[in-house]
PDB file of C-alpha atoms and ligand atoms in Angstrom:
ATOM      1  CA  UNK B   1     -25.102  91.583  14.565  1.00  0.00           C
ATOM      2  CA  UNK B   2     -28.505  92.116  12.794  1.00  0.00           C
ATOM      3  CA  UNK B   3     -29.839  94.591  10.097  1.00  0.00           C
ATOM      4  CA  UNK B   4     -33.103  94.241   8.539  1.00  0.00           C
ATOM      5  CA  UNK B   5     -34.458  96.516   6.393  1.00  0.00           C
ATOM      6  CA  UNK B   6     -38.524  96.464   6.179  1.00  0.00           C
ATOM      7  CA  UNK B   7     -39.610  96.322   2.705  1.00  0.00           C
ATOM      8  CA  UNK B   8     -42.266  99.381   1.748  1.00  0.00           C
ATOM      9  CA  UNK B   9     -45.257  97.962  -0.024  1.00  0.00           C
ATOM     10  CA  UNK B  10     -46.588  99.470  -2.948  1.00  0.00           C
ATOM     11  CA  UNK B  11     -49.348 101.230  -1.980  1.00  0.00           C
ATOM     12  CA  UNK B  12     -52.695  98.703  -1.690  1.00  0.00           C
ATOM     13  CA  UNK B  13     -53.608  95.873   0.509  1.00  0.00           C
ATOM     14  CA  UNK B  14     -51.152  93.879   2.740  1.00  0.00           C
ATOM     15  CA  UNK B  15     -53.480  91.432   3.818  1.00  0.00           C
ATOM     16  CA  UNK B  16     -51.883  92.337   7.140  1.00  0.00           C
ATOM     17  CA  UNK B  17     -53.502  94.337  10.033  1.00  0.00           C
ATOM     18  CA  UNK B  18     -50.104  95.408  11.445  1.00  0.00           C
ATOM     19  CA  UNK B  19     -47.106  97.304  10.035  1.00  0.00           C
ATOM     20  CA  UNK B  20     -43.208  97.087   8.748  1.00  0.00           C
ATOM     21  CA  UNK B  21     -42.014  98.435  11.673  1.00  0.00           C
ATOM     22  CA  UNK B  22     -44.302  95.717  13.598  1.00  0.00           C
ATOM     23  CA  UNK B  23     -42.848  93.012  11.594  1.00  0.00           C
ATOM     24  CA  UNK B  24     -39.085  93.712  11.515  1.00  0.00           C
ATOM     25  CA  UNK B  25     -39.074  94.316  15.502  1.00  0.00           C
ATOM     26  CA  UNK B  26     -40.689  90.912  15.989  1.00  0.00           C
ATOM     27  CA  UNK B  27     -38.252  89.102  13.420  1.00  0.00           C
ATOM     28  CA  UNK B  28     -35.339  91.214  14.774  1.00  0.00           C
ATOM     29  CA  UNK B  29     -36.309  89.898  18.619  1.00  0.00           C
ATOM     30  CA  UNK B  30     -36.448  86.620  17.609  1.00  0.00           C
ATOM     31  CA  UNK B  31     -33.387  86.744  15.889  1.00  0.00           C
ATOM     32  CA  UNK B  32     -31.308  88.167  18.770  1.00  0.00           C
ATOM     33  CA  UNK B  33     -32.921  85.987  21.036  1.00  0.00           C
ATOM     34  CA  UNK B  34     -32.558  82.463  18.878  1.00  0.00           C
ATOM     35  CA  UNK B  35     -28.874  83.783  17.784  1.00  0.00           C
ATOM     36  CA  UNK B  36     -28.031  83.482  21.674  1.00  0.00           C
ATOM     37  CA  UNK B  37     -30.199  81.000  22.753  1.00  0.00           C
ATOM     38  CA  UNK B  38     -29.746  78.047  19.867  1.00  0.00           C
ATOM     39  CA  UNK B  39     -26.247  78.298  19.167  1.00  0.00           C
ATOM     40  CA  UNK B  40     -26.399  74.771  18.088  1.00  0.00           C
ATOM     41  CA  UNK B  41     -28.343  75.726  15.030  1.00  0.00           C
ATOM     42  CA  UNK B  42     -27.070  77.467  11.591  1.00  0.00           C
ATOM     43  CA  UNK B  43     -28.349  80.893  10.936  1.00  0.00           C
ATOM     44  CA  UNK B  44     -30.395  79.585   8.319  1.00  0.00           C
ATOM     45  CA  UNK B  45     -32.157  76.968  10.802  1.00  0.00           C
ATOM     46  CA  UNK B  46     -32.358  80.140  13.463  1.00  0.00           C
ATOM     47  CA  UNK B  47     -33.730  83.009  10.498  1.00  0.00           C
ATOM     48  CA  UNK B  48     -36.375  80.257   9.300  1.00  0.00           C
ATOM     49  CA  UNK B  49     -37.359  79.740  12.913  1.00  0.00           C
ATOM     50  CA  UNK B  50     -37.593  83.491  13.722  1.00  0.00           C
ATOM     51  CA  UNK B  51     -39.864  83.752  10.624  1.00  0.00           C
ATOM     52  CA  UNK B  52     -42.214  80.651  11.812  1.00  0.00           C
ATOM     53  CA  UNK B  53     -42.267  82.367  15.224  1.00  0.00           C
ATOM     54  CA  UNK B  54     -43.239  85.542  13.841  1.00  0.00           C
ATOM     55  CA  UNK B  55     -46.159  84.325  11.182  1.00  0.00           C
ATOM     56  CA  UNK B  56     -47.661  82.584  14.023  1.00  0.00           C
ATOM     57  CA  UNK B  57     -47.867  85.806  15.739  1.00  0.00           C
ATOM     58  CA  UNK B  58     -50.243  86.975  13.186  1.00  0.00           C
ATOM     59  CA  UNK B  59     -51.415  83.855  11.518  1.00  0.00           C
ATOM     60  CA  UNK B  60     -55.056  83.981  13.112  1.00  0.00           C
ATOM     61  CA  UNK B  61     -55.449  87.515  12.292  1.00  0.00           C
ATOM     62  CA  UNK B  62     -53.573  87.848   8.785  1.00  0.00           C
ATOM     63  CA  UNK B  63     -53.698  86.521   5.349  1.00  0.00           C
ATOM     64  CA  UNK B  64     -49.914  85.297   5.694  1.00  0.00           C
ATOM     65  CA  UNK B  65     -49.843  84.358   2.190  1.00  0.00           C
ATOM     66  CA  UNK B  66     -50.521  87.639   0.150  1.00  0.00           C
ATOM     67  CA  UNK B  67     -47.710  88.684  -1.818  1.00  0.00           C
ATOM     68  CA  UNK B  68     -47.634  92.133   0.176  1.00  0.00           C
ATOM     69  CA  UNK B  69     -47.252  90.728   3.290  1.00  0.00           C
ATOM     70  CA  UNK B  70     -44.171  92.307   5.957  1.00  0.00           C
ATOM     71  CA  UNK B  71     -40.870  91.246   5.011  1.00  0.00           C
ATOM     72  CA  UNK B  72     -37.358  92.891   5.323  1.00  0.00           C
ATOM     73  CA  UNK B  73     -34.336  91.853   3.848  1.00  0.00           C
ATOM     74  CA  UNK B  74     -31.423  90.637   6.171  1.00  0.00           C
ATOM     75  CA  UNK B  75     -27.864  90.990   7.081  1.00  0.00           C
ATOM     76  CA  UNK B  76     -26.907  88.024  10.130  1.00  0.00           C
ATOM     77  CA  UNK B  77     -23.628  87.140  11.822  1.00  0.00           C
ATOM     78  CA  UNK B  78     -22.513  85.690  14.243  1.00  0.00           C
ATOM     79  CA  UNK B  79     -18.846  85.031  16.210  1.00  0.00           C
ATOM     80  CA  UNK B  80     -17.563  83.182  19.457  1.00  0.00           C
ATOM     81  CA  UNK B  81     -13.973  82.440  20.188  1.00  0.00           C
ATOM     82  CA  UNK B  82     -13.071  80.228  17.159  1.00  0.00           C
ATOM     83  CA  UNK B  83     -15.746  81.316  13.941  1.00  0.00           C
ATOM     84  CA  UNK B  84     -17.585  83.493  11.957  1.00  0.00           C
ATOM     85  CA  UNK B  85     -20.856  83.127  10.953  1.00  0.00           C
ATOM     86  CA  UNK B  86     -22.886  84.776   8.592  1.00  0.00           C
ATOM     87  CA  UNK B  87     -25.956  85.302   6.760  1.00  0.00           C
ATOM     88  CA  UNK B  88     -27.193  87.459   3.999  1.00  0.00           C
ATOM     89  CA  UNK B  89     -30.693  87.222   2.124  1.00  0.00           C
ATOM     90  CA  UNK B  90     -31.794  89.561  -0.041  1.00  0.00           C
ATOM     91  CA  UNK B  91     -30.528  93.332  -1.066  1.00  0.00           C
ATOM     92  CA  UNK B  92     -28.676  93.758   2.194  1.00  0.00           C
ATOM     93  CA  UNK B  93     -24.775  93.560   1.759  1.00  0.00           C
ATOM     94  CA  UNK B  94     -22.180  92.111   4.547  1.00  0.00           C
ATOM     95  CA  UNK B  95     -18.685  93.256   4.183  1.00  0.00           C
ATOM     96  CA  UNK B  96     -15.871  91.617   6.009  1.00  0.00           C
ATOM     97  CA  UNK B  97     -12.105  92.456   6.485  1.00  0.00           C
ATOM     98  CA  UNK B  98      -9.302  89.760   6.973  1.00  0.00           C
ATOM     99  CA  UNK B  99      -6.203  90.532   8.661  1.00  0.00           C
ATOM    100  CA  UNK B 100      -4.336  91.788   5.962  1.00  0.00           C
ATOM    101  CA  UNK B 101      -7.072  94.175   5.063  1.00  0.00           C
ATOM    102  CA  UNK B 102      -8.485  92.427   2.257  1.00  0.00           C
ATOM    103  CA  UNK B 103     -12.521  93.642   2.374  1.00  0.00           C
ATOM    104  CA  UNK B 104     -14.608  90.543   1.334  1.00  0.00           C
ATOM    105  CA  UNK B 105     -18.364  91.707   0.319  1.00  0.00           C
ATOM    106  CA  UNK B 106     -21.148  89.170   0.952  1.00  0.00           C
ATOM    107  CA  UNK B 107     -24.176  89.698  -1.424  1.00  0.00           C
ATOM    108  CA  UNK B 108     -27.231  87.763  -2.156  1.00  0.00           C
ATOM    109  CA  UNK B 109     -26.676  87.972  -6.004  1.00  0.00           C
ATOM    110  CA  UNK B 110     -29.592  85.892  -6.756  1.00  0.00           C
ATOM    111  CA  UNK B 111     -29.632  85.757 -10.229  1.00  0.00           C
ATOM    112  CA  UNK B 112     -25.897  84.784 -10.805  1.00  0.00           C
ATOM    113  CA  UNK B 113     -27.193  81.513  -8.572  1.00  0.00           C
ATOM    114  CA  UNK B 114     -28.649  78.606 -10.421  1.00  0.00           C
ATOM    115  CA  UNK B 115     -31.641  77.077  -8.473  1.00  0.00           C
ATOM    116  CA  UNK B 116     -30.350  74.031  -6.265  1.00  0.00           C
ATOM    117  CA  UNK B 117     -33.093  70.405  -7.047  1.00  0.00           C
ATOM    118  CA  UNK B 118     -32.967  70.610  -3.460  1.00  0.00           C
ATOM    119  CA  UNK B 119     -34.557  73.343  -2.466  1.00  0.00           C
ATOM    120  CA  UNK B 120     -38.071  72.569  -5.064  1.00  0.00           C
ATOM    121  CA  UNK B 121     -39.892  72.077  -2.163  1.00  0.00           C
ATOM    122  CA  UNK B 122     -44.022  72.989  -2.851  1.00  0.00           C
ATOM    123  CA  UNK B 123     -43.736  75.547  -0.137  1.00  0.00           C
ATOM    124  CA  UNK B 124     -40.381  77.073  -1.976  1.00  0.00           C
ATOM    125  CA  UNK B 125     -42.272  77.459  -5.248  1.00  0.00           C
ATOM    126  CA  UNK B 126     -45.343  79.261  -3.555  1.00  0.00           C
ATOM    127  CA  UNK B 127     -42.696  81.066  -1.988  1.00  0.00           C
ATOM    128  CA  UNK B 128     -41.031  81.879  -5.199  1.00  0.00           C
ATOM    129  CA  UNK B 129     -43.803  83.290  -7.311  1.00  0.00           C
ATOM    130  CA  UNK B 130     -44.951  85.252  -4.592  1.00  0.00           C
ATOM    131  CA  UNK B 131     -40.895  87.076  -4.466  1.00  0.00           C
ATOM    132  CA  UNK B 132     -41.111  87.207  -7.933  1.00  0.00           C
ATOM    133  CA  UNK B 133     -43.406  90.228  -7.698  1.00  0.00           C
ATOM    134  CA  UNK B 134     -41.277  92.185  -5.653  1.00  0.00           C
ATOM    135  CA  UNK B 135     -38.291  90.855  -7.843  1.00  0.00           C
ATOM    136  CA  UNK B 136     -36.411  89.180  -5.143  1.00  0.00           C
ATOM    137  CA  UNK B 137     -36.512  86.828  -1.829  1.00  0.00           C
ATOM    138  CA  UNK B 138     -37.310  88.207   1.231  1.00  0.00           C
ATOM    139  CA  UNK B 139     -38.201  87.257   5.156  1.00  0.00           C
ATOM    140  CA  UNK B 140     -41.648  87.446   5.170  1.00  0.00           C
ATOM    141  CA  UNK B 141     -43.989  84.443   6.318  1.00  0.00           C
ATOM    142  CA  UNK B 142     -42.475  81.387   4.910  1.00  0.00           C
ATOM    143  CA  UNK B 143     -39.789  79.918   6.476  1.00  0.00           C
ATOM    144  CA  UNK B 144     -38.690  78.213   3.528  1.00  0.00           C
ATOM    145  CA  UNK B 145     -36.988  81.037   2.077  1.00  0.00           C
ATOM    146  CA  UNK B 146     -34.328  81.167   4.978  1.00  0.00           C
ATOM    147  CA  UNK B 147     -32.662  78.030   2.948  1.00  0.00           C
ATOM    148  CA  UNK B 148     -32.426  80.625  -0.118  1.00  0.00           C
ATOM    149  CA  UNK B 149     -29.931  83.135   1.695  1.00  0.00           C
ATOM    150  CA  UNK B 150     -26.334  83.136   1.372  1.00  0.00           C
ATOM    151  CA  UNK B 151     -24.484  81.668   3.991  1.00  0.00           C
ATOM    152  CA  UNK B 152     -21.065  80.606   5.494  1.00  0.00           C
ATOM    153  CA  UNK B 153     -18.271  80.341   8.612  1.00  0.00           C
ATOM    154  CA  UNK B 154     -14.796  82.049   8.417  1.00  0.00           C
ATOM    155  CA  UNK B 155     -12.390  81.117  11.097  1.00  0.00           C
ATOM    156  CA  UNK B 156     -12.564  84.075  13.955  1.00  0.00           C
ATOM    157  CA  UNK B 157      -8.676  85.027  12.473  1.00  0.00           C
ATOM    158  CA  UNK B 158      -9.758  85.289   9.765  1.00  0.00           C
ATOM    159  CA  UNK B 159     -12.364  88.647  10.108  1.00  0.00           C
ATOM    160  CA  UNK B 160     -10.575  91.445  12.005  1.00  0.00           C
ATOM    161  CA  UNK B 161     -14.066  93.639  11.306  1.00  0.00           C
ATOM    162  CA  UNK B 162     -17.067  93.524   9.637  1.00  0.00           C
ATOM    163  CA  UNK B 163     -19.668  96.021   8.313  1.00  0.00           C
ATOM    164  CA  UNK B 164     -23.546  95.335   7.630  1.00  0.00           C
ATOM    165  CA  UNK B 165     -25.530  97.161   5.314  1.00  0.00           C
ATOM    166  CA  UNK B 166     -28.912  98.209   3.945  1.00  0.00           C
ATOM    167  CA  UNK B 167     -29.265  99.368   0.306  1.00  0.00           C
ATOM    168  CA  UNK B 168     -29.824 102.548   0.935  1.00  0.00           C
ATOM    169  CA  UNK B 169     -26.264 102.681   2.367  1.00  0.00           C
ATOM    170  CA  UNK B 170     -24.600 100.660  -0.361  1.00  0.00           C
ATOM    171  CA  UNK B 171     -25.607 103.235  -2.716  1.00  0.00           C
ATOM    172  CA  UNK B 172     -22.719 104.969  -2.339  1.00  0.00           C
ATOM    173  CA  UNK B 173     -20.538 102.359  -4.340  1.00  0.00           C
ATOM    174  CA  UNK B 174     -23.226 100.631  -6.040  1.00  0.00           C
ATOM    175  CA  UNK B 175     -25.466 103.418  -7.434  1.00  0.00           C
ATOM    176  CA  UNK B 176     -23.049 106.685  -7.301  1.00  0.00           C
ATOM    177  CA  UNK B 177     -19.558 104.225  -7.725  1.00  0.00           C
ATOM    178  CA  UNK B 178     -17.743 107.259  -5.350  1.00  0.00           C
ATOM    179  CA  UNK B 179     -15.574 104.351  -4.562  1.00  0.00           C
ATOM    180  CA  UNK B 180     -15.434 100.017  -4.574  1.00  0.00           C
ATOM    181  CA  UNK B 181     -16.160  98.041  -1.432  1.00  0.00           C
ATOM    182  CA  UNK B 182     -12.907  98.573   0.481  1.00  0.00           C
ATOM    183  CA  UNK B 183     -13.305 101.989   0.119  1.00  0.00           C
ATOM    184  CA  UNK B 184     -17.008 102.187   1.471  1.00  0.00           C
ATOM    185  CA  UNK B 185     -15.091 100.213   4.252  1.00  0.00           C
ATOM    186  CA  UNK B 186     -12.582 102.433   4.958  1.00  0.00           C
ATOM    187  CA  UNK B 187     -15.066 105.649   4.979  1.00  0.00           C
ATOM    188  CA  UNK B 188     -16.801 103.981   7.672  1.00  0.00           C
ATOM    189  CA  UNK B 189     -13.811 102.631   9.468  1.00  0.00           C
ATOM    190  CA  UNK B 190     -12.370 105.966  10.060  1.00  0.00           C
ATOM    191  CA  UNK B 191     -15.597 108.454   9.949  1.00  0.00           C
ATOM    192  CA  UNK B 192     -17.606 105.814  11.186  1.00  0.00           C
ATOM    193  CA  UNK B 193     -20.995 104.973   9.923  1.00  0.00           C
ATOM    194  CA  UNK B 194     -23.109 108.448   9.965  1.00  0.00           C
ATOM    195  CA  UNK B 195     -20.478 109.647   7.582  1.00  0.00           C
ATOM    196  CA  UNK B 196     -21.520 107.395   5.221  1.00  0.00           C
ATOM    197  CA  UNK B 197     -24.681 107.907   5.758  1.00  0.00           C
ATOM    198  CA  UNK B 198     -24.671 112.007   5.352  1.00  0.00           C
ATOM    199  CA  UNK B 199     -22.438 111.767   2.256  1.00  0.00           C
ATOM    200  CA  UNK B 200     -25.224 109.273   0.213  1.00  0.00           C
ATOM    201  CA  UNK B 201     -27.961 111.542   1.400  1.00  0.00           C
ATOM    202  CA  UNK B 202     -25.950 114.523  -0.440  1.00  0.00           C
ATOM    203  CA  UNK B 203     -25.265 112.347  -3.000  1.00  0.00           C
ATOM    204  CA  UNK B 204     -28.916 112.005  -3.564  1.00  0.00           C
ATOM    205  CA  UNK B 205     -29.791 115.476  -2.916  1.00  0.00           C
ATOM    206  CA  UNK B 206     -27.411 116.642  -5.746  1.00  0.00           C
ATOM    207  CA  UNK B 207     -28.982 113.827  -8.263  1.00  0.00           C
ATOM    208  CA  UNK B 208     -32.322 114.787  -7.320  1.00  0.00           C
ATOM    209  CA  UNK B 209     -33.373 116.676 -10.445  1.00  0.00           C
ATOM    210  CA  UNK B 210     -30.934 115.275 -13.144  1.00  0.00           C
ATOM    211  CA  UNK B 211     -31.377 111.380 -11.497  1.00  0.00           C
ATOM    212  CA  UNK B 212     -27.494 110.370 -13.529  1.00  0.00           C
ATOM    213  CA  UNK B 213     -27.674 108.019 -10.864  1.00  0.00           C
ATOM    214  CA  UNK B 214     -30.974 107.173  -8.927  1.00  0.00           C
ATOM    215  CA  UNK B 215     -33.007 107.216 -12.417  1.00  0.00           C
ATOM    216  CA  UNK B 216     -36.315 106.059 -11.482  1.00  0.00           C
ATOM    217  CA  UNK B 217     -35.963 104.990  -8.325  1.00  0.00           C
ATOM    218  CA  UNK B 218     -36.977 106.969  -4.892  1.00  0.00           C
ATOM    219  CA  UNK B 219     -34.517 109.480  -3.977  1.00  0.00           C
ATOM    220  CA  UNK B 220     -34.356 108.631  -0.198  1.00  0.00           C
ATOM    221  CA  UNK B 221     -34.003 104.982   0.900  1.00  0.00           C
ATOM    222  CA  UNK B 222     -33.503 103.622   4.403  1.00  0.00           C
ATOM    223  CA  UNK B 223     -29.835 103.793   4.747  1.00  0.00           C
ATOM    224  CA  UNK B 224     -28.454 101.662   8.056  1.00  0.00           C
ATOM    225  CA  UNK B 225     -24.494 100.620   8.569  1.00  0.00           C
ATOM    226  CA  UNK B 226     -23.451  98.283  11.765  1.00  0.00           C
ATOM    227  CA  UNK B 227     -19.805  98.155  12.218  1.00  0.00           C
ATOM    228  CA  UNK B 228     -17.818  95.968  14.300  1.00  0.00           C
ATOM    229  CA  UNK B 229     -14.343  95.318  15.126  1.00  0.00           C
ATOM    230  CA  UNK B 230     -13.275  91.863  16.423  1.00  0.00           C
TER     231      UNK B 230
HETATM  232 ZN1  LIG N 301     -50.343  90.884  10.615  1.00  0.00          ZN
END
């Protein structure tokens, strides 16, 4: 299961002739392809791959290392008959349900992580500074930052379903806190994703003029839920 969500420059240069859309279709194909195809590598090995595969796409053509360049934050998992694996980099949120209904969220909280001596690779730090503008790590060009998301393997018994999510979804418990993460879960497990959906985008219809809630921040954001029952 895959969700990326394309990040929306700020309005200037890219350095890139193509679009968002144009990035995140190529990263998502070569994710759903590698996912199948490699199962032999971790989803880290497979996400920094996808990215390689889709800078080279565009490396002749693009300036590959401005700041602004495509990238999309990224939800990943995986399953066969015995595991679980998953992957989560950036603002996107996994949520996963054991057996006895316990809902586990998986979140890249990047700042509660110290940096790892391991991962001060010359290519990390370029990569670094240029998430820093945009205030967190993203899939864009460099493959190094694939070693930055949070990952890990759950025994197949041990995930009865599992939900993926884009920030614009998660707003309903992180930004208007109608209810924590097993009860996102549950909205979606018995109204099923569109619900959730249609009740943060009247959520942020009724906030649009006092902003309690979104504050700053756009009143709209892309809002996508997978759901999956193993
Ligand atoms: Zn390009």
């Amino acid at each position: 299961m895959i969700v990326l969500d394309g990040v929306t420059p700020p309005s200037g240069g890219t350095g890139c002739l193509h679009s968002v859309p144009w990035f995140t279709a190529r990263l998502g194909g070569a994710l759903t392809e590698l996912t199948v195809s490699v199962r032999d590598l971790t989803l880290s090995e497979i996400l920094a791959r996808a990215i390689r595969r889709t800078a080279d796409v565009h490396a002749d053509t693009c300036e590959l290392s401005h700041p602004r360049t495509p990238q999309a934050t990224v939800a990943l998992t995986r399953w066969s008959a015995t595991e679980v694996e998953y992957l989560v980099l950036s603002d996107a949120a996994l949520l996963l349900r054991g057996p006895d209904g316990t809902v586990t969220p998986v979140l890249d909280d990047r700042l509660a992580r110290l940096p790892r001596s391991a991962l001060a690779t010359d290519a990390l730090v370029d990569a670094n500074l240029r998430n820093k503008e945009g205030g967190f790590f993203t899939a864009a060009a460099d493959p190094a930052v694939a070693a930055r998301a949070v990952t890990g393997t759950l025994p197949r018994q041990e995930v009865r379903a599992l939900a993926a999510l884009t920030d614009g979804a998660t707003r309903w418990t992180e930004t208007f806190r109608e209810g924590d993460w097993t009860a996102l879960f549950d909205l979606v497990a018995k109204e099923g994703a569109r619900s959730l959906v249609e009740r943060v985008r009247e959520l942020e219809t009724a906030d649009r003029e006092e902003r309690a809630f979104l504050g700053r921040g756009k009143t709209h954001d892309d809002a996508t839920v997978a759901y999956v029952e193993l």
